[in-house]
Amino acid sequence: MSDSFEGVSSTAARVGAMQEAIDKLERRGPIGPTVASLLAEIFDVEHHAVLELA
């Protein structure tokens, strides 16, 4: 049972890290398509996922 929660915990940590990065970048200005693409590459997610969080 703990194995199934391990994946959830890992996913939550990735989302938290991605949201923190987005928050820090947004303090400096709006996140454009280039920055969203870079974040998507770094966090290995779809481009639209970054834009939804931003």
Short mmCIF file of N, CA and C in Angstrom, two decimals:
data_model
loop_
_atom_site.label_atom_id
_atom_site.label_comp_id
_atom_site.label_asym_id
_atom_site.label_seq_id
_atom_site.Cartn_x
_atom_site.Cartn_y
_atom_site.Cartn_z
N MET A 1 0.82 -1.19 0.00
CA MET A 1 0.00 0.00 0.00
C MET A 1 0.86 1.26 0.00
N SER A 2 1.96 1.24 0.71
CA SER A 2 2.80 2.43 0.77
C SER A 2 3.42 2.76 -0.58
N ASP A 3 3.60 1.76 -1.46
CA ASP A 3 4.15 2.02 -2.78
C ASP A 3 3.24 2.94 -3.59
N SER A 4 1.93 2.78 -3.47
CA SER A 4 1.02 3.63 -4.23
C SER A 4 1.07 5.07 -3.74
N PHE A 5 1.28 5.26 -2.45
CA PHE A 5 1.38 6.61 -1.92
C PHE A 5 2.72 7.26 -2.26
N GLU A 6 3.74 6.46 -2.49
CA GLU A 6 5.04 7.00 -2.85
C GLU A 6 4.96 7.78 -4.16
N GLY A 7 4.25 7.25 -5.14
CA GLY A 7 4.08 7.94 -6.41
C GLY A 7 3.30 9.23 -6.26
N VAL A 8 2.29 9.21 -5.42
CA VAL A 8 1.49 10.41 -5.18
C VAL A 8 2.34 11.48 -4.50
N SER A 9 3.14 11.08 -3.53
CA SER A 9 4.00 12.01 -2.83
C SER A 9 5.02 12.63 -3.78
N SER A 10 5.57 11.82 -4.65
CA SER A 10 6.55 12.30 -5.62
C SER A 10 5.90 13.30 -6.58
N THR A 11 4.70 12.99 -7.04
CA THR A 11 3.99 13.88 -7.94
C THR A 11 3.66 15.20 -7.25
N ALA A 12 3.21 15.12 -6.00
CA ALA A 12 2.89 16.33 -5.25
C ALA A 12 4.14 17.19 -5.06
N ALA A 13 5.27 16.56 -4.83
CA ALA A 13 6.52 17.31 -4.66
C ALA A 13 6.91 18.01 -5.96
N ARG A 14 6.73 17.32 -7.10
CA ARG A 14 7.05 17.94 -8.40
C ARG A 14 6.15 19.13 -8.67
N VAL A 15 4.85 18.96 -8.40
CA VAL A 15 3.91 20.06 -8.62
C VAL A 15 4.24 21.23 -7.70
N GLY A 16 4.58 20.94 -6.45
CA GLY A 16 4.95 21.99 -5.52
C GLY A 16 6.19 22.74 -5.97
N ALA A 17 7.18 22.02 -6.46
CA ALA A 17 8.41 22.65 -6.94
C ALA A 17 8.13 23.50 -8.17
N MET A 18 7.28 22.99 -9.06
CA MET A 18 6.95 23.72 -10.27
C MET A 18 6.17 24.99 -9.91
N GLN A 19 5.24 24.88 -8.98
CA GLN A 19 4.46 26.05 -8.58
C GLN A 19 5.35 27.10 -7.91
N GLU A 20 6.31 26.66 -7.12
CA GLU A 20 7.24 27.59 -6.48
C GLU A 20 8.08 28.33 -7.53
N ALA A 21 8.56 27.60 -8.53
CA ALA A 21 9.34 28.22 -9.61
C ALA A 21 8.49 29.24 -10.37
N ILE A 22 7.25 28.88 -10.66
CA ILE A 22 6.35 29.79 -11.37
C ILE A 22 6.09 31.04 -10.53
N ASP A 23 5.82 30.86 -9.25
CA ASP A 23 5.58 32.01 -8.37
C ASP A 23 6.77 32.97 -8.35
N LYS A 24 7.97 32.41 -8.25
CA LYS A 24 9.17 33.26 -8.22
C LYS A 24 9.36 33.99 -9.54
N LEU A 25 9.11 33.31 -10.64
CA LEU A 25 9.26 33.95 -11.94
C LEU A 25 8.20 35.02 -12.16
N GLU A 26 6.98 34.78 -11.70
CA GLU A 26 5.90 35.76 -11.89
C GLU A 26 6.16 37.05 -11.13
N ARG A 27 6.92 36.98 -10.05
CA ARG A 27 7.27 38.20 -9.31
C ARG A 27 8.12 39.13 -10.17
N ARG A 28 8.81 38.55 -11.13
CA ARG A 28 9.69 39.35 -12.00
C ARG A 28 8.98 39.81 -13.26
N GLY A 29 7.81 39.25 -13.52
CA GLY A 29 7.06 39.63 -14.71
C GLY A 29 6.24 38.47 -15.22
N PRO A 30 5.42 38.73 -16.23
CA PRO A 30 4.57 37.68 -16.77
C PRO A 30 5.40 36.55 -17.41
N ILE A 31 4.88 35.36 -17.32
CA ILE A 31 5.56 34.19 -17.91
C ILE A 31 5.09 34.05 -19.35
N GLY A 32 6.01 34.18 -20.27
CA GLY A 32 5.70 34.07 -21.68
C GLY A 32 5.86 32.63 -22.16
N PRO A 33 5.59 32.42 -23.43
CA PRO A 33 5.65 31.07 -24.00
C PRO A 33 7.04 30.44 -23.93
N THR A 34 8.08 31.24 -24.06
CA THR A 34 9.44 30.71 -24.02
C THR A 34 9.77 30.18 -22.63
N VAL A 35 9.43 30.94 -21.61
CA VAL A 35 9.69 30.53 -20.23
C VAL A 35 8.84 29.30 -19.89
N ALA A 36 7.58 29.30 -20.32
CA ALA A 36 6.71 28.15 -20.07
C ALA A 36 7.27 26.89 -20.73
N SER A 37 7.81 27.02 -21.92
CA SER A 37 8.42 25.88 -22.60
C SER A 37 9.63 25.36 -21.85
N LEU A 38 10.43 26.27 -21.33
CA LEU A 38 11.61 25.88 -20.57
C LEU A 38 11.20 25.16 -19.28
N LEU A 39 10.23 25.69 -18.57
CA LEU A 39 9.74 25.03 -17.35
C LEU A 39 9.16 23.66 -17.67
N ALA A 40 8.43 23.55 -18.77
CA ALA A 40 7.87 22.26 -19.16
C ALA A 40 8.98 21.25 -19.42
N GLU A 41 10.05 21.70 -20.04
CA GLU A 41 11.20 20.82 -20.31
C GLU A 41 11.89 20.42 -19.01
N ILE A 42 12.10 21.35 -18.13
CA ILE A 42 12.79 21.08 -16.86
C ILE A 42 11.99 20.08 -16.02
N PHE A 43 10.67 20.30 -15.92
CA PHE A 43 9.85 19.46 -15.07
C PHE A 43 9.23 18.27 -15.81
N ASP A 44 9.56 18.14 -17.09
CA ASP A 44 9.10 17.02 -17.92
C ASP A 44 7.57 16.89 -17.89
N VAL A 45 6.90 18.00 -18.19
CA VAL A 45 5.44 18.03 -18.27
C VAL A 45 5.04 18.68 -19.59
N GLU A 46 3.76 18.57 -19.91
CA GLU A 46 3.24 19.22 -21.11
C GLU A 46 3.25 20.74 -20.93
N HIS A 47 3.45 21.44 -22.02
CA HIS A 47 3.51 22.90 -22.01
C HIS A 47 2.25 23.50 -21.39
N HIS A 48 1.10 22.95 -21.74
CA HIS A 48 -0.16 23.51 -21.23
C HIS A 48 -0.29 23.36 -19.71
N ALA A 49 0.38 22.37 -19.13
CA ALA A 49 0.32 22.19 -17.67
C ALA A 49 0.98 23.37 -16.97
N VAL A 50 2.07 23.86 -17.52
CA VAL A 50 2.75 25.03 -16.94
C VAL A 50 1.86 26.26 -17.07
N LEU A 51 1.25 26.42 -18.22
CA LEU A 51 0.40 27.59 -18.43
C LEU A 51 -0.83 27.55 -17.52
N GLU A 52 -1.35 26.37 -17.22
CA GLU A 52 -2.49 26.26 -16.31
C GLU A 52 -2.11 26.66 -14.90
N LEU A 53 -0.89 26.34 -14.48
CA LEU A 53 -0.45 26.70 -13.13
C LEU A 53 -0.07 28.17 -13.02
N ALA A 54 0.34 28.75 -14.14
CA ALA A 54 0.79 30.16 -14.13
C ALA A 54 -0.37 31.10 -13.99
#
